[in-house]
Short mmCIF file of C-alpha atoms in Angstrom, two decimals:
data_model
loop_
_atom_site.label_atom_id
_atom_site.label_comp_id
_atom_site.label_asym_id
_atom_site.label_seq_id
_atom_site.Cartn_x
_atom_site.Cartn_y
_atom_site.Cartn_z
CA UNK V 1 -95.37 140.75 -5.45
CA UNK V 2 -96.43 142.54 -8.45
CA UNK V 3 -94.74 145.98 -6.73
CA UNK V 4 -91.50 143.41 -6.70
CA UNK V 5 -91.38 142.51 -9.95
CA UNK V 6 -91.92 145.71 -11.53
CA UNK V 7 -89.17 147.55 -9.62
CA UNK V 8 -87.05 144.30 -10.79
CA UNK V 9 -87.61 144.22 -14.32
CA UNK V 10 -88.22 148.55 -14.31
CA UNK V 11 -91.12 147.03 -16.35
CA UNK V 12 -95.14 148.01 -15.83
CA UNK V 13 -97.08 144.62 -15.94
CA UNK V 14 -100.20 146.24 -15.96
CA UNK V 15 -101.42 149.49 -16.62
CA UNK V 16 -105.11 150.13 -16.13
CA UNK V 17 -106.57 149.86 -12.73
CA UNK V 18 -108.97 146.62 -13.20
CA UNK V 19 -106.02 145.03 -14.23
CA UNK V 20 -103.78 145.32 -11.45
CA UNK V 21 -106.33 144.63 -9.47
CA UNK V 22 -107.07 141.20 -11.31
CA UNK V 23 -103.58 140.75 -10.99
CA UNK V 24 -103.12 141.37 -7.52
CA UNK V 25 -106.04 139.10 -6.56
CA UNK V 26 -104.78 136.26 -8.76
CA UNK V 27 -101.31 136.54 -7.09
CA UNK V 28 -102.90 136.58 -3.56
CA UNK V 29 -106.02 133.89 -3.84
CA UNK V 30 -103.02 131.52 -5.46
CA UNK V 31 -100.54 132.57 -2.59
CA UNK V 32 -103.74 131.97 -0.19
CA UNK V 33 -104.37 128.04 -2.11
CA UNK V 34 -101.01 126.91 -2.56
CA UNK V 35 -100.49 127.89 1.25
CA UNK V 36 -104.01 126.01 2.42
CA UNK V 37 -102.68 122.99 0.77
CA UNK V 38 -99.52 122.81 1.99
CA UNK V 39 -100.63 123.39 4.86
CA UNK V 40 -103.04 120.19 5.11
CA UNK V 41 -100.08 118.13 3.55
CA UNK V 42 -97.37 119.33 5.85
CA UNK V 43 -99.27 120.97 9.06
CA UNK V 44 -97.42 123.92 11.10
CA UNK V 45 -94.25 123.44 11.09
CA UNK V 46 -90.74 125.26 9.55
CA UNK V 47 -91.24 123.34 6.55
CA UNK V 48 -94.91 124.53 5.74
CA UNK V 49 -93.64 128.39 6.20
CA UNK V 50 -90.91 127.97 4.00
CA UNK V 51 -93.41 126.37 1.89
CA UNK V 52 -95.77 129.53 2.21
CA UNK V 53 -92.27 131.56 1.27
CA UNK V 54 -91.92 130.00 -2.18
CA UNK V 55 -95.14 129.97 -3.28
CA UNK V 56 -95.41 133.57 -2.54
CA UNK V 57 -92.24 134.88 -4.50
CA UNK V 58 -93.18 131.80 -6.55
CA UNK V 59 -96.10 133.61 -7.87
CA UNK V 60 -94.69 136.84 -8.25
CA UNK V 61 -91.67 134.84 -10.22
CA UNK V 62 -94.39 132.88 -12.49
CA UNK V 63 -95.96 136.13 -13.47
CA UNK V 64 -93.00 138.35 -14.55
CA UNK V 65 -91.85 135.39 -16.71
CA UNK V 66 -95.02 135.15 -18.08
CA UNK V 67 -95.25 138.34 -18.73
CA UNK V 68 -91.64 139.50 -19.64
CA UNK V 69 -89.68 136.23 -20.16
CA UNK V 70 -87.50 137.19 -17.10
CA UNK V 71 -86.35 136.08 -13.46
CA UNK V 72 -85.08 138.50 -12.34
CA UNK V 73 -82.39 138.12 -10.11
CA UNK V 74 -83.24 140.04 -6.97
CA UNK V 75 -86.21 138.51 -6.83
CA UNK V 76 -84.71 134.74 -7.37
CA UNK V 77 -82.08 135.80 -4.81
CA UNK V 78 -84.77 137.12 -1.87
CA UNK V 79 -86.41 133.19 -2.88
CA UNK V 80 -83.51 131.29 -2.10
CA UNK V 81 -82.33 133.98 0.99
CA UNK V 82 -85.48 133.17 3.14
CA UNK V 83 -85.23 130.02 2.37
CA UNK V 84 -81.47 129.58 3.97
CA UNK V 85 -82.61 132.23 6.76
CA UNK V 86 -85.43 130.17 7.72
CA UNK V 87 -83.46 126.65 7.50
CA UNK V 88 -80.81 128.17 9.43
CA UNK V 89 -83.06 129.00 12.14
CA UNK V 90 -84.76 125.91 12.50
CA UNK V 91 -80.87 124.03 11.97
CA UNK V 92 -79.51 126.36 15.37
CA UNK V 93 -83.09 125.45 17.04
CA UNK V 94 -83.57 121.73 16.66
CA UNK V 95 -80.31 120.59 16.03
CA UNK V 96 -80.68 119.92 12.08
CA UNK V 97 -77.39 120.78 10.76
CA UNK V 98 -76.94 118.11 8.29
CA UNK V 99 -80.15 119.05 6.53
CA UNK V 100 -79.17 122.96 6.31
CA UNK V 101 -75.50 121.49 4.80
CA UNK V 102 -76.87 119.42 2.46
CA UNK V 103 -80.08 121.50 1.41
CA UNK V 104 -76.85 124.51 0.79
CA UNK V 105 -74.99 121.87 -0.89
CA UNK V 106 -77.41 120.99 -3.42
CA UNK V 107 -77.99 124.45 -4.15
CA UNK V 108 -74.39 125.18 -4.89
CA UNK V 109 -74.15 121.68 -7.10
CA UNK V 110 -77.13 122.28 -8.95
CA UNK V 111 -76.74 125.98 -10.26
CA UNK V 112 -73.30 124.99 -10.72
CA UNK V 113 -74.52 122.11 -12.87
CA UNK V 114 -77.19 124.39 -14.43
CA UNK V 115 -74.65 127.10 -15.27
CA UNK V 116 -72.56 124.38 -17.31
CA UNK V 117 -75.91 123.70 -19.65
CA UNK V 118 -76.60 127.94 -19.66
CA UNK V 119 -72.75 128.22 -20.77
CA UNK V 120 -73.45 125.12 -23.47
CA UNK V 121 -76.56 126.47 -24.54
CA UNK V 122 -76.88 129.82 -24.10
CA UNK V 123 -79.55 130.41 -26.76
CA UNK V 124 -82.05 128.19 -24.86
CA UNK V 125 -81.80 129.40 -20.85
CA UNK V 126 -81.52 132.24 -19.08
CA UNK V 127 -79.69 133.18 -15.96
CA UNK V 128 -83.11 133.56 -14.12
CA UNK V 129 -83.70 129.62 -14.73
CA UNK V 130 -80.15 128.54 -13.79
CA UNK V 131 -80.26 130.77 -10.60
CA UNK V 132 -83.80 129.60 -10.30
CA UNK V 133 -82.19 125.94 -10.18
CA UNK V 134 -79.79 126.46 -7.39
CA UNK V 135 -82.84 128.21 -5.31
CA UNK V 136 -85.06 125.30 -6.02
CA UNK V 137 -82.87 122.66 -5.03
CA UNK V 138 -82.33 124.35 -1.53
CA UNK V 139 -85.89 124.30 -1.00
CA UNK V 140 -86.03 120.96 -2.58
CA UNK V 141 -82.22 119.82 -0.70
CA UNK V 142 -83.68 120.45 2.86
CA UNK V 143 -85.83 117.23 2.20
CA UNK V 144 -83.47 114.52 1.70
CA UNK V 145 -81.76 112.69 -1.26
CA UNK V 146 -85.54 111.82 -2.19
CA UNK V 147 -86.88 115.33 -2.39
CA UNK V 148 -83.86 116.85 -4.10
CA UNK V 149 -84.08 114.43 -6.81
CA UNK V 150 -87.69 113.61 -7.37
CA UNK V 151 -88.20 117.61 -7.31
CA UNK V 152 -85.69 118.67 -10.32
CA UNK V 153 -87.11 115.63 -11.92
CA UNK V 154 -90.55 116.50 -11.83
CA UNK V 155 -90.01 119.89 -12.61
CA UNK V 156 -87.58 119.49 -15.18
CA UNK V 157 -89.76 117.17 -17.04
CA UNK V 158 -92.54 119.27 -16.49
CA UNK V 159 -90.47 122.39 -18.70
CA UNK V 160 -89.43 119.67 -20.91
CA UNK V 161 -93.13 118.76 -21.34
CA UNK V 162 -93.81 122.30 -21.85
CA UNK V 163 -91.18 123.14 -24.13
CA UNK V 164 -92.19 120.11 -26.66
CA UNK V 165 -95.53 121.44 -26.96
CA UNK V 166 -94.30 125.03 -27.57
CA UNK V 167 -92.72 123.83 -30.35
CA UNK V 168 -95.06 121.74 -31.58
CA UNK V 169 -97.69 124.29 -31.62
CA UNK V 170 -95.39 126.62 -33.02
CA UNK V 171 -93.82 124.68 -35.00
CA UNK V 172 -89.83 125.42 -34.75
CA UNK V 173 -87.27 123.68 -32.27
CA UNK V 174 -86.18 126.84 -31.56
CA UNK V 175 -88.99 128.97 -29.97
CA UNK V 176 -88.62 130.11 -26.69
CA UNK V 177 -90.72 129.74 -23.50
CA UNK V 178 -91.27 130.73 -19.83
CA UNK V 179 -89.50 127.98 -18.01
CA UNK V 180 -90.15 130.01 -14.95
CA UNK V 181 -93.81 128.76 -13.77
CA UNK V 182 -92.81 124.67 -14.76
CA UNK V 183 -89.79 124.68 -12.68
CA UNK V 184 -92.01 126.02 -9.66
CA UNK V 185 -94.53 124.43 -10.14
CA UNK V 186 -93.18 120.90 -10.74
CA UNK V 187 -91.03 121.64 -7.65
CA UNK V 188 -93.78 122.65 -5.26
CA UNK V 189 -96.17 119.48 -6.65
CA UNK V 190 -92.92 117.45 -5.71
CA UNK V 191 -93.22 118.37 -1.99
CA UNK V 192 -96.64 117.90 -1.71
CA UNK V 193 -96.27 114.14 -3.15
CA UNK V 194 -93.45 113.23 -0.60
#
């Protein structure tokens, strides 16, 4: 992941040694919990690798912002690719078509939707968060009405939450965040309290 995100941003995230390697065994032993847990919440099945999928590239995404202020695309687009790879497969194995059209409809609606808001205010998100919005809400779509809705909620208020105590502690309206980690986090905590 950290490989990934340095080729995407043609950024270095970490130049001494010790670093990366801190780095490296953050990303992994979060990867490694994230995975546990979901895994005790949803057992094996398609769901819990997908699961295991986006809190992977979800850690390599959470860092870069962190450390760059950037999604970067390819990186938001290999997310929300496995995701539809994997949801295809299980959709042509058991039979779950609906699910796959309405976990790709959701995506399609909600980066439309967050496009309008980048488009009305372009000064406070980034095209990493609204294509980050249309890869969550497949993820999030594949679970119903209920986990489309309760996971943009959650992690929407959870950036909102964020961003108000940004600018408290800062103490201007307009500072500027990474929206990055809330969204996938408060998306991922969603799932896990379905």
């Amino acid at each position: 992941m950290l490989a990934a995100a340095e080729r995407s941003t043609g950024t270095v995230l970490a130049t001494r040694p010790c670093t990366r390697f801190a780095l490296v065994a953050t990303i992994s032993t979060a990867t490694a919990a994230a995975s546990w847990i979901g895994w005790l919440r949803m057992g094996t099945t398609p769901s819990w690798l997908v699961w295991c999928w986006v809190c992977a590239l979800g850690c390599g995404l959470a860092l870069t912002d962190l450390r760059c202020r950037r999604l970067p695309f390819p990186m938001v687009a290999t997310l929300a690719g496995g995701c539809a790879v994997a949801f295809f497969g299980v959709a042509i194995v058991d039979g779950a078509w609906s699910r796959f059209g309405f976990a790709c409809a959701s995506a399609v609606v909600a980066f439309g939707l967050a496009s309008l808001v980048q488009i009305c205010a372009p000064d406070h998100t980034g095209g990493g968060d609204t294509a980050l919005y249309g890869a969550l809400a497949l993820f999030l779509g594949w679970f119903g009405w209920d986990g489309l809705l309760r996971g943009l909620l959650i992690a929407s208020a959870l950036t909102a939450a964020v961003a108000l105590v940004v600018a408290v502690s800062s103490k201007s309206v307009n500072s500027t965040f990474a929206a990055g980690p809330s969204l996938l986090g408060g998306a991922l905590v969603s799932v896990l309290m379905a």
